[in-house]
mmCIF file of C-alpha atoms in Angstrom:
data_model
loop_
_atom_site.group_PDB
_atom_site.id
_atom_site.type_symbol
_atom_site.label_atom_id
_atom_site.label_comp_id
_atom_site.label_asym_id
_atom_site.label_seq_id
_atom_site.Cartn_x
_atom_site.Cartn_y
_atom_site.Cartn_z
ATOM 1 C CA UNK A 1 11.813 -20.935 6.689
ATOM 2 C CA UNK A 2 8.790 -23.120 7.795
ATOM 3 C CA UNK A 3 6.000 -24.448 5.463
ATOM 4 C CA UNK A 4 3.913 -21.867 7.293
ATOM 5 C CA UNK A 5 5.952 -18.713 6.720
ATOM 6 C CA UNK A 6 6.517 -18.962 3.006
ATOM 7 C CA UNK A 7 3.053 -18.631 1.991
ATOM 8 C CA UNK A 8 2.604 -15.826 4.570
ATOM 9 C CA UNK A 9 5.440 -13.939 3.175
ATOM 10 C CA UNK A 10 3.951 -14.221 -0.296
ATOM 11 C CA UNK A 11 0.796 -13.150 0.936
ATOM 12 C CA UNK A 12 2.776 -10.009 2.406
ATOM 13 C CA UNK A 13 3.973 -9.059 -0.639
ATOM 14 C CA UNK A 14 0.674 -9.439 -2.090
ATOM 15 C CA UNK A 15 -0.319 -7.246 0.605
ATOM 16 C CA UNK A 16 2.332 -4.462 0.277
ATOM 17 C CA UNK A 17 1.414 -4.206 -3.704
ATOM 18 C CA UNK A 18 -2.061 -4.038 -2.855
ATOM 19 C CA UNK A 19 -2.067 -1.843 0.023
ATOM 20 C CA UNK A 20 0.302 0.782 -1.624
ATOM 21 C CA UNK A 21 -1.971 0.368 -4.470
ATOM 22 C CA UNK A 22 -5.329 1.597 -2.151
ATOM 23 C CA UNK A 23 -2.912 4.002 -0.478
ATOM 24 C CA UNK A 24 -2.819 5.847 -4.075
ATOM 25 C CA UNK A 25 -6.562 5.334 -5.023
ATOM 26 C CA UNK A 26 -8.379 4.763 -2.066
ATOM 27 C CA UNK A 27 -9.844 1.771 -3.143
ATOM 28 C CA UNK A 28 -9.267 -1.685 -4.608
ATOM 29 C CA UNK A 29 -6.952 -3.795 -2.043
ATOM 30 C CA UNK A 30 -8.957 -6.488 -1.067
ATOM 31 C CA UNK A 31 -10.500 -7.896 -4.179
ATOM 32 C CA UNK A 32 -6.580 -7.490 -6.170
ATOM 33 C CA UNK A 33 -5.306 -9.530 -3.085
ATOM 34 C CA UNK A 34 -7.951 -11.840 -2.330
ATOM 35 C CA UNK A 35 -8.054 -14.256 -5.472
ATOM 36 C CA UNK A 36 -3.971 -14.388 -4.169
ATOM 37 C CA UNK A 37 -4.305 -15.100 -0.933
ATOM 38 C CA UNK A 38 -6.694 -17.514 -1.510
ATOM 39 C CA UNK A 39 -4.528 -19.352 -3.134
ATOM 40 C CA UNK A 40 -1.532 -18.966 -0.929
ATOM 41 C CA UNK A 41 -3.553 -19.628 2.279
ATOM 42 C CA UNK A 42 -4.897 -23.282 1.440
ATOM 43 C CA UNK A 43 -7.795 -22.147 -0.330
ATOM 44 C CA UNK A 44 -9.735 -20.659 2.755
ATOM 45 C CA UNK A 45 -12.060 -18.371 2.023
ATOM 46 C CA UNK A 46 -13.703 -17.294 5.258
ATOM 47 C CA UNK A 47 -9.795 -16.935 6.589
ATOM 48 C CA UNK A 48 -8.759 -15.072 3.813
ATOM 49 C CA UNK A 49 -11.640 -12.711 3.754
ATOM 50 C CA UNK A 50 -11.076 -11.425 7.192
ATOM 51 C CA UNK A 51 -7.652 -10.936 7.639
ATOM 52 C CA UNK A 52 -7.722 -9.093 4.195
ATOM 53 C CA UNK A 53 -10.534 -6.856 5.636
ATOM 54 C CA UNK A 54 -8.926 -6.283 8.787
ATOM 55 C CA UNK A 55 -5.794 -5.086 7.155
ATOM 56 C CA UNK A 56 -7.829 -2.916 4.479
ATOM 57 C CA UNK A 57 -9.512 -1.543 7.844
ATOM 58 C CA UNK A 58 -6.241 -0.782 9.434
ATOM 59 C CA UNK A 59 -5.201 1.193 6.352
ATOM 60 C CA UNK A 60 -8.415 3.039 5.488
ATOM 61 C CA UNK A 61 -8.467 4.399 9.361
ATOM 62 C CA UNK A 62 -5.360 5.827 8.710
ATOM 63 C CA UNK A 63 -6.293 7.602 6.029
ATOM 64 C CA UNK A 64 -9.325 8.679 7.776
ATOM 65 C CA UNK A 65 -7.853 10.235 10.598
ATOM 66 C CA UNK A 66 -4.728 11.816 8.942
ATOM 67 C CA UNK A 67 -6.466 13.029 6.049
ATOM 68 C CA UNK A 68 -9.836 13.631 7.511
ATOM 69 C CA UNK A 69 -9.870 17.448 6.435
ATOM 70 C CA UNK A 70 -9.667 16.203 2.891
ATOM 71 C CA UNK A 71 -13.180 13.666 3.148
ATOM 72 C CA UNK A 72 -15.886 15.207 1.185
ATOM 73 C CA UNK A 73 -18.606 14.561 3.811
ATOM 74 C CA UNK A 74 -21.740 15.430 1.709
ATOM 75 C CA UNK A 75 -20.771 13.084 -1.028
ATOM 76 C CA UNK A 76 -19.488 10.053 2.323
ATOM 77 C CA UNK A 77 -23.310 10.651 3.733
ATOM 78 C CA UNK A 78 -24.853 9.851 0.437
ATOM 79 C CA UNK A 79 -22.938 6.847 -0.102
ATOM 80 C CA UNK A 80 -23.076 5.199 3.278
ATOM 81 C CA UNK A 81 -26.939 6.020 3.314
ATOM 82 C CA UNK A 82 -27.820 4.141 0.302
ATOM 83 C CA UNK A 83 -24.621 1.229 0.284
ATOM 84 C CA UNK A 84 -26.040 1.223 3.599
ATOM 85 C CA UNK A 85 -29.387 -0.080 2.784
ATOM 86 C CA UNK A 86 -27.867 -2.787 0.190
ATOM 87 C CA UNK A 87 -24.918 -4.346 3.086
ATOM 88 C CA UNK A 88 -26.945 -6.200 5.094
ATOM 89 C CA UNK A 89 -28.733 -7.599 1.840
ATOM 90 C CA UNK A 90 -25.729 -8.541 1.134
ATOM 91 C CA UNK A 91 -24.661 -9.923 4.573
ATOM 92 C CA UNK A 92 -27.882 -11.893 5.291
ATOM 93 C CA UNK A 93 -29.449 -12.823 1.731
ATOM 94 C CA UNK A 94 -26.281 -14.168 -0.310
ATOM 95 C CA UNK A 95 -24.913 -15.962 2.642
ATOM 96 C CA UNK A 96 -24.042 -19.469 1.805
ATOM 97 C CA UNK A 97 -25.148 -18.999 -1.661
ATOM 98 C CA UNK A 98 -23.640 -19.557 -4.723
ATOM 99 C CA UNK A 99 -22.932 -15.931 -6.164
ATOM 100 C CA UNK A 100 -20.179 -16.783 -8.845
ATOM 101 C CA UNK A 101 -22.353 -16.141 -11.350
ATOM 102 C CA UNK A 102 -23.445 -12.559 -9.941
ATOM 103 C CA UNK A 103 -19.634 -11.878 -9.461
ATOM 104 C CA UNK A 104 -19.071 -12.487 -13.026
ATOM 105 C CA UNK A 105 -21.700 -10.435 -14.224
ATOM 106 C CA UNK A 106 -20.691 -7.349 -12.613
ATOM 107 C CA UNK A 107 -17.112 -7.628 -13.698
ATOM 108 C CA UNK A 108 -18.295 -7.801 -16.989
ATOM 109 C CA UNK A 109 -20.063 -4.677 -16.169
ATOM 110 C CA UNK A 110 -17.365 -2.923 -14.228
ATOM 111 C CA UNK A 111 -14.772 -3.962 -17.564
ATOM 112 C CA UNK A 112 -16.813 -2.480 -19.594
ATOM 113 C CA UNK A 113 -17.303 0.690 -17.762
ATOM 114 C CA UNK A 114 -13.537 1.080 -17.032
ATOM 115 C CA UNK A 115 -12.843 0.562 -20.737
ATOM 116 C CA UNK A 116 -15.699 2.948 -21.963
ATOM 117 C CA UNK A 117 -14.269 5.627 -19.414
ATOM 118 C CA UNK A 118 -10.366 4.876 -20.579
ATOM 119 C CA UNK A 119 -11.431 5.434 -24.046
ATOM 120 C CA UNK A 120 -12.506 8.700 -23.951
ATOM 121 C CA UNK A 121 -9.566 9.673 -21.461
ATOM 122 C CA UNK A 122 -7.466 8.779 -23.848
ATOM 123 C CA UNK A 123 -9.349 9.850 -27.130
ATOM 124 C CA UNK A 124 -10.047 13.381 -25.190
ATOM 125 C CA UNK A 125 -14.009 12.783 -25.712
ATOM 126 C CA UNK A 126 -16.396 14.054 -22.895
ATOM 127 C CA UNK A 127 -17.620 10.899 -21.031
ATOM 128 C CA UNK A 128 -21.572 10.298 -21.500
ATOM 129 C CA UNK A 129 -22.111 7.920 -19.074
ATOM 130 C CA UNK A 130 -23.784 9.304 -15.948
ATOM 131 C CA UNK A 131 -23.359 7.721 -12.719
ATOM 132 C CA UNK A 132 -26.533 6.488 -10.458
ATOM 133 C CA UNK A 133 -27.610 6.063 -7.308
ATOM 134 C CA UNK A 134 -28.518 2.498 -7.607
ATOM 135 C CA UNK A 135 -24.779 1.675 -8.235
ATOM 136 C CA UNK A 136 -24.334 2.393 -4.521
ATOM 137 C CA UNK A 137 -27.032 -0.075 -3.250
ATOM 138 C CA UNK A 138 -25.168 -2.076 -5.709
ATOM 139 C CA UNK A 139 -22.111 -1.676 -4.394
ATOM 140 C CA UNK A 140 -23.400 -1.902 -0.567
ATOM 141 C CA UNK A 141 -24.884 -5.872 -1.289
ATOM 142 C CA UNK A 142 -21.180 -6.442 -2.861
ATOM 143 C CA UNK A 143 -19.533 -5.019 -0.076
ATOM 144 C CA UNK A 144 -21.501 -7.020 2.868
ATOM 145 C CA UNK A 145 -21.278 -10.129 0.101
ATOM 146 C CA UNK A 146 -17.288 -10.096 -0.587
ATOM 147 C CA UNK A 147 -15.836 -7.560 1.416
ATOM 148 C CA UNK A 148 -14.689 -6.608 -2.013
ATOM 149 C CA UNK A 149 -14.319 -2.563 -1.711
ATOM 150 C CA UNK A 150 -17.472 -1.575 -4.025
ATOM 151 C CA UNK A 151 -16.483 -1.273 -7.227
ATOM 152 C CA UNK A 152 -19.181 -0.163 -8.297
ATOM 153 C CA UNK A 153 -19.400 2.689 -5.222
ATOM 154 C CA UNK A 154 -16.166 3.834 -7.202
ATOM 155 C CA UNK A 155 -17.307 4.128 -10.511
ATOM 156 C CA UNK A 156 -20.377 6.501 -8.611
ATOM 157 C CA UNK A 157 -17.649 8.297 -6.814
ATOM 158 C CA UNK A 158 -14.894 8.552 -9.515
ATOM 159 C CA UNK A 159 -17.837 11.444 -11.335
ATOM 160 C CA UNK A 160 -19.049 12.648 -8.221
ATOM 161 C CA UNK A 161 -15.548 13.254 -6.142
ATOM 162 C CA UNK A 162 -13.039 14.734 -8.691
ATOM 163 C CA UNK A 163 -10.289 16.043 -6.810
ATOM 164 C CA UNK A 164 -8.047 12.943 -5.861
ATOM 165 C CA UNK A 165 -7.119 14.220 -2.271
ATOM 166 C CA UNK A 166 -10.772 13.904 -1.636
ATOM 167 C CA UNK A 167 -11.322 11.109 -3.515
ATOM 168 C CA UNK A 168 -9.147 8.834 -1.785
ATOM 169 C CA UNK A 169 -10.077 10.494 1.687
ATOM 170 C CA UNK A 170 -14.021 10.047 1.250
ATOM 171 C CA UNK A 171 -13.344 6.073 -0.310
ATOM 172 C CA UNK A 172 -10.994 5.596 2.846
ATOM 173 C CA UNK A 173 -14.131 7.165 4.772
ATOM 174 C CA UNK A 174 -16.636 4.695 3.494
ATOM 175 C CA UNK A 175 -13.948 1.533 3.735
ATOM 176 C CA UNK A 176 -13.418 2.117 7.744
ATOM 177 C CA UNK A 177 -17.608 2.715 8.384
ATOM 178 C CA UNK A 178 -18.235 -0.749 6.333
ATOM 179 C CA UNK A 179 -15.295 -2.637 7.398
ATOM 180 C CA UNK A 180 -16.370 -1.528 10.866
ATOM 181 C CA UNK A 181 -19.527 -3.366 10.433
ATOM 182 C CA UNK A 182 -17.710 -6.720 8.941
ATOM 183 C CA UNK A 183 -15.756 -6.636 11.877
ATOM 184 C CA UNK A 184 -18.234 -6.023 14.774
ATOM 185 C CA UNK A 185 -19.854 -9.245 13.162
ATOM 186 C CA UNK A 186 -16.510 -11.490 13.023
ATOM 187 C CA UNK A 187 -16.113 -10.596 16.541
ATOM 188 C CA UNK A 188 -19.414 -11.523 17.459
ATOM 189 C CA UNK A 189 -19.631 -14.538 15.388
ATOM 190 C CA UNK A 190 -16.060 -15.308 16.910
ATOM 191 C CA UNK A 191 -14.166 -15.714 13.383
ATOM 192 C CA UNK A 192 -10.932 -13.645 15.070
ATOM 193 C CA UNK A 193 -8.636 -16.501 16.567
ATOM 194 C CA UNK A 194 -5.610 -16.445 17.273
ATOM 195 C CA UNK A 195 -3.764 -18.265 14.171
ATOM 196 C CA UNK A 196 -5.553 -14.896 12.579
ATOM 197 C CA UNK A 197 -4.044 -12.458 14.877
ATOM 198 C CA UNK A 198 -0.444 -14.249 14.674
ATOM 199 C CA UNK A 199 -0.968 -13.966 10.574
ATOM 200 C CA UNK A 200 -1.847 -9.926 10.682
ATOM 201 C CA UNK A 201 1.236 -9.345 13.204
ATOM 202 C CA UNK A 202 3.156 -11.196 10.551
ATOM 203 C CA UNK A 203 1.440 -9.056 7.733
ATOM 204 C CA UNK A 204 1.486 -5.913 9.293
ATOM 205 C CA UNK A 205 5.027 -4.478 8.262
ATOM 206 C CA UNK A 206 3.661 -4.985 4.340
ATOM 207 C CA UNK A 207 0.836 -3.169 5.275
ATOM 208 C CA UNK A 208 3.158 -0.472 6.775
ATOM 209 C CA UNK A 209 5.086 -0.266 3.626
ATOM 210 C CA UNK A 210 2.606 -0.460 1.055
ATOM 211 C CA UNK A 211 1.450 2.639 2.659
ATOM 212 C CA UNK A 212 4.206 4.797 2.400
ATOM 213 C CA UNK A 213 5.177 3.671 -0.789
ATOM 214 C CA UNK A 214 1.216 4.604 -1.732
ATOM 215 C CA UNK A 215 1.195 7.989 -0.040
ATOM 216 C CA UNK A 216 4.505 8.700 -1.818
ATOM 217 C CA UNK A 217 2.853 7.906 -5.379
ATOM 218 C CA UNK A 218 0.026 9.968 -4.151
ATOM 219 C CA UNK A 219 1.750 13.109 -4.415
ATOM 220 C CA UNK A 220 3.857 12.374 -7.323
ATOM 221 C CA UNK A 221 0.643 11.832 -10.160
ATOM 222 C CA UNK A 222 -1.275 14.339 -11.351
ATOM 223 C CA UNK A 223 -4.909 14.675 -11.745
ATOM 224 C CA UNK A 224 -5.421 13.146 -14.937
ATOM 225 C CA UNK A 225 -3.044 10.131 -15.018
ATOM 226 C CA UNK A 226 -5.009 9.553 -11.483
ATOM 227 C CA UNK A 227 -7.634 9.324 -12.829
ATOM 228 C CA UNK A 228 -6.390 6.629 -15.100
ATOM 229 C CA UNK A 229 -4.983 4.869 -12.604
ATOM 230 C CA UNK A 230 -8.335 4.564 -11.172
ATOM 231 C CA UNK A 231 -9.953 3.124 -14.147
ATOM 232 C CA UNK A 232 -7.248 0.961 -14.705
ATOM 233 C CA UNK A 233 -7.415 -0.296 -11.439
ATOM 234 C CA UNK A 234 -11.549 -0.775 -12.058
ATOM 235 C CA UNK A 235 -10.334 -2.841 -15.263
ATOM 236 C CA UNK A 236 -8.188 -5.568 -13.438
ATOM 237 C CA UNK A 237 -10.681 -5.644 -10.259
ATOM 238 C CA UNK A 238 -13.198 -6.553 -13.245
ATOM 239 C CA UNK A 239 -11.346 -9.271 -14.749
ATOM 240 C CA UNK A 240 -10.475 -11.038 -11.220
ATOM 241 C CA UNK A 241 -13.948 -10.875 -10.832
ATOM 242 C CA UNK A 242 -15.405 -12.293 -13.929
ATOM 243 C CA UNK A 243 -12.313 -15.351 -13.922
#
């Protein structure tokens, strides 16, 4: 095994965990993998960042088109509409800035809210907090920033989208219309090359996996505990972010 195919089989397991992961919740692949592959993949962030959202495109267009029955499309048009207006902000105004502290801030404030909403899960209390739609212009600038999946277009869409069928349908929804628009601009910027596209062929039987072994998991948890999962989930993406 070459000093080129170890790290990329690392970063396919990373992948697999992921990507099974997202296959469950519908969110939350790209920012769990991305402080990994970073590492793994000579600290390249550009590199990293687009064959992570390729792969996370790949996997919520399945989704999409298998499950599309399941999407709730009144809820999808809100959130595209307004994390629509906040991508490009993200795209154009952050680029080639120094955002770490912004990242930290909101996973401070995506802990928090995870922990807040795990609490009364767990202590059976009726959740206060309320959702708004500022979270999704939010989540639209940190989408077109770090290709990170929106956490903070989940926590609007965890209230809003109960049912975790059409949950993970209308997330997978949103994913493929941004990551869409990440990947119209690699192409015209001409980021895809061809070490990229030997990497993904590489990666793409983790992918594969990850998503069966997601959809599988799917249909095993109930409601509730999915609901967990997805505020657990919020809780780690949180921490990555803030260290």
């Amino acid at each position: 095994m070459d000093a080129l195919t170890l790290p990329l089989l690392f970063v396919g397991l990373i992948v697999l965990f992921t990507h099974a992961l997202e296959a469950v919740t519908g969110f939350g692949c790209t920012v769990l993998a991305f402080p990994f592959a970073l590492l793994l993949l000579d600290g390249n962030m550009e590199h990293s960042k687009i064959i992570l959202s390729i792969l996370a495109w790949i996997l919520a267009l399945y989704f999409t088109i298998v499950k599309y029955k399941e999407i709730n499309w009144k809820q999808l048009g809100i959130i595209v509409g307004l994390a629509g207006i906040g991508m490009p902000i993200g795209m154009l105004l952050f680029k080639g800035l120094d955002v770490s502290l912004l990242v930290k801030l909101l996973g401070i404030f995506i802990v928090f809210s995870a922990l807040v909403q795990l609490f009364m899960m767990f202590s059976g209390r009726t959740a206060t907090f309320r959702p708004r739609y500022i979270y999704l212009v939010w989540g639209g600038i940190v989408h077109g920033t770090f290709a990170a999946g929106g956490p903070l277009i989940v926590l609007y869409s965890a209230y809003k989208i109960t049912d975790k069928g059409q949950f993970r349908a209308t997330m997978c929804g949103l994913w493929t219309i941004l990551n869409s628009i990440l990947l119209a601009q690699y192409f015209m910027e001409k980021k895809i090359t061809e070490s990229i596209g030997r990497e993904l062929l590489f990666l793409l039987p983790f992918l594969i996996l990850g998503i069966v072994a997601g959809e599988l998991i799917h249909k095993k948890v109930s409601e509730t505990l999915f609901k967990k999962i997805v505020f657990v989930s919020l809780f780690f993406i949180g921490i990555i972010m803030i260290f």
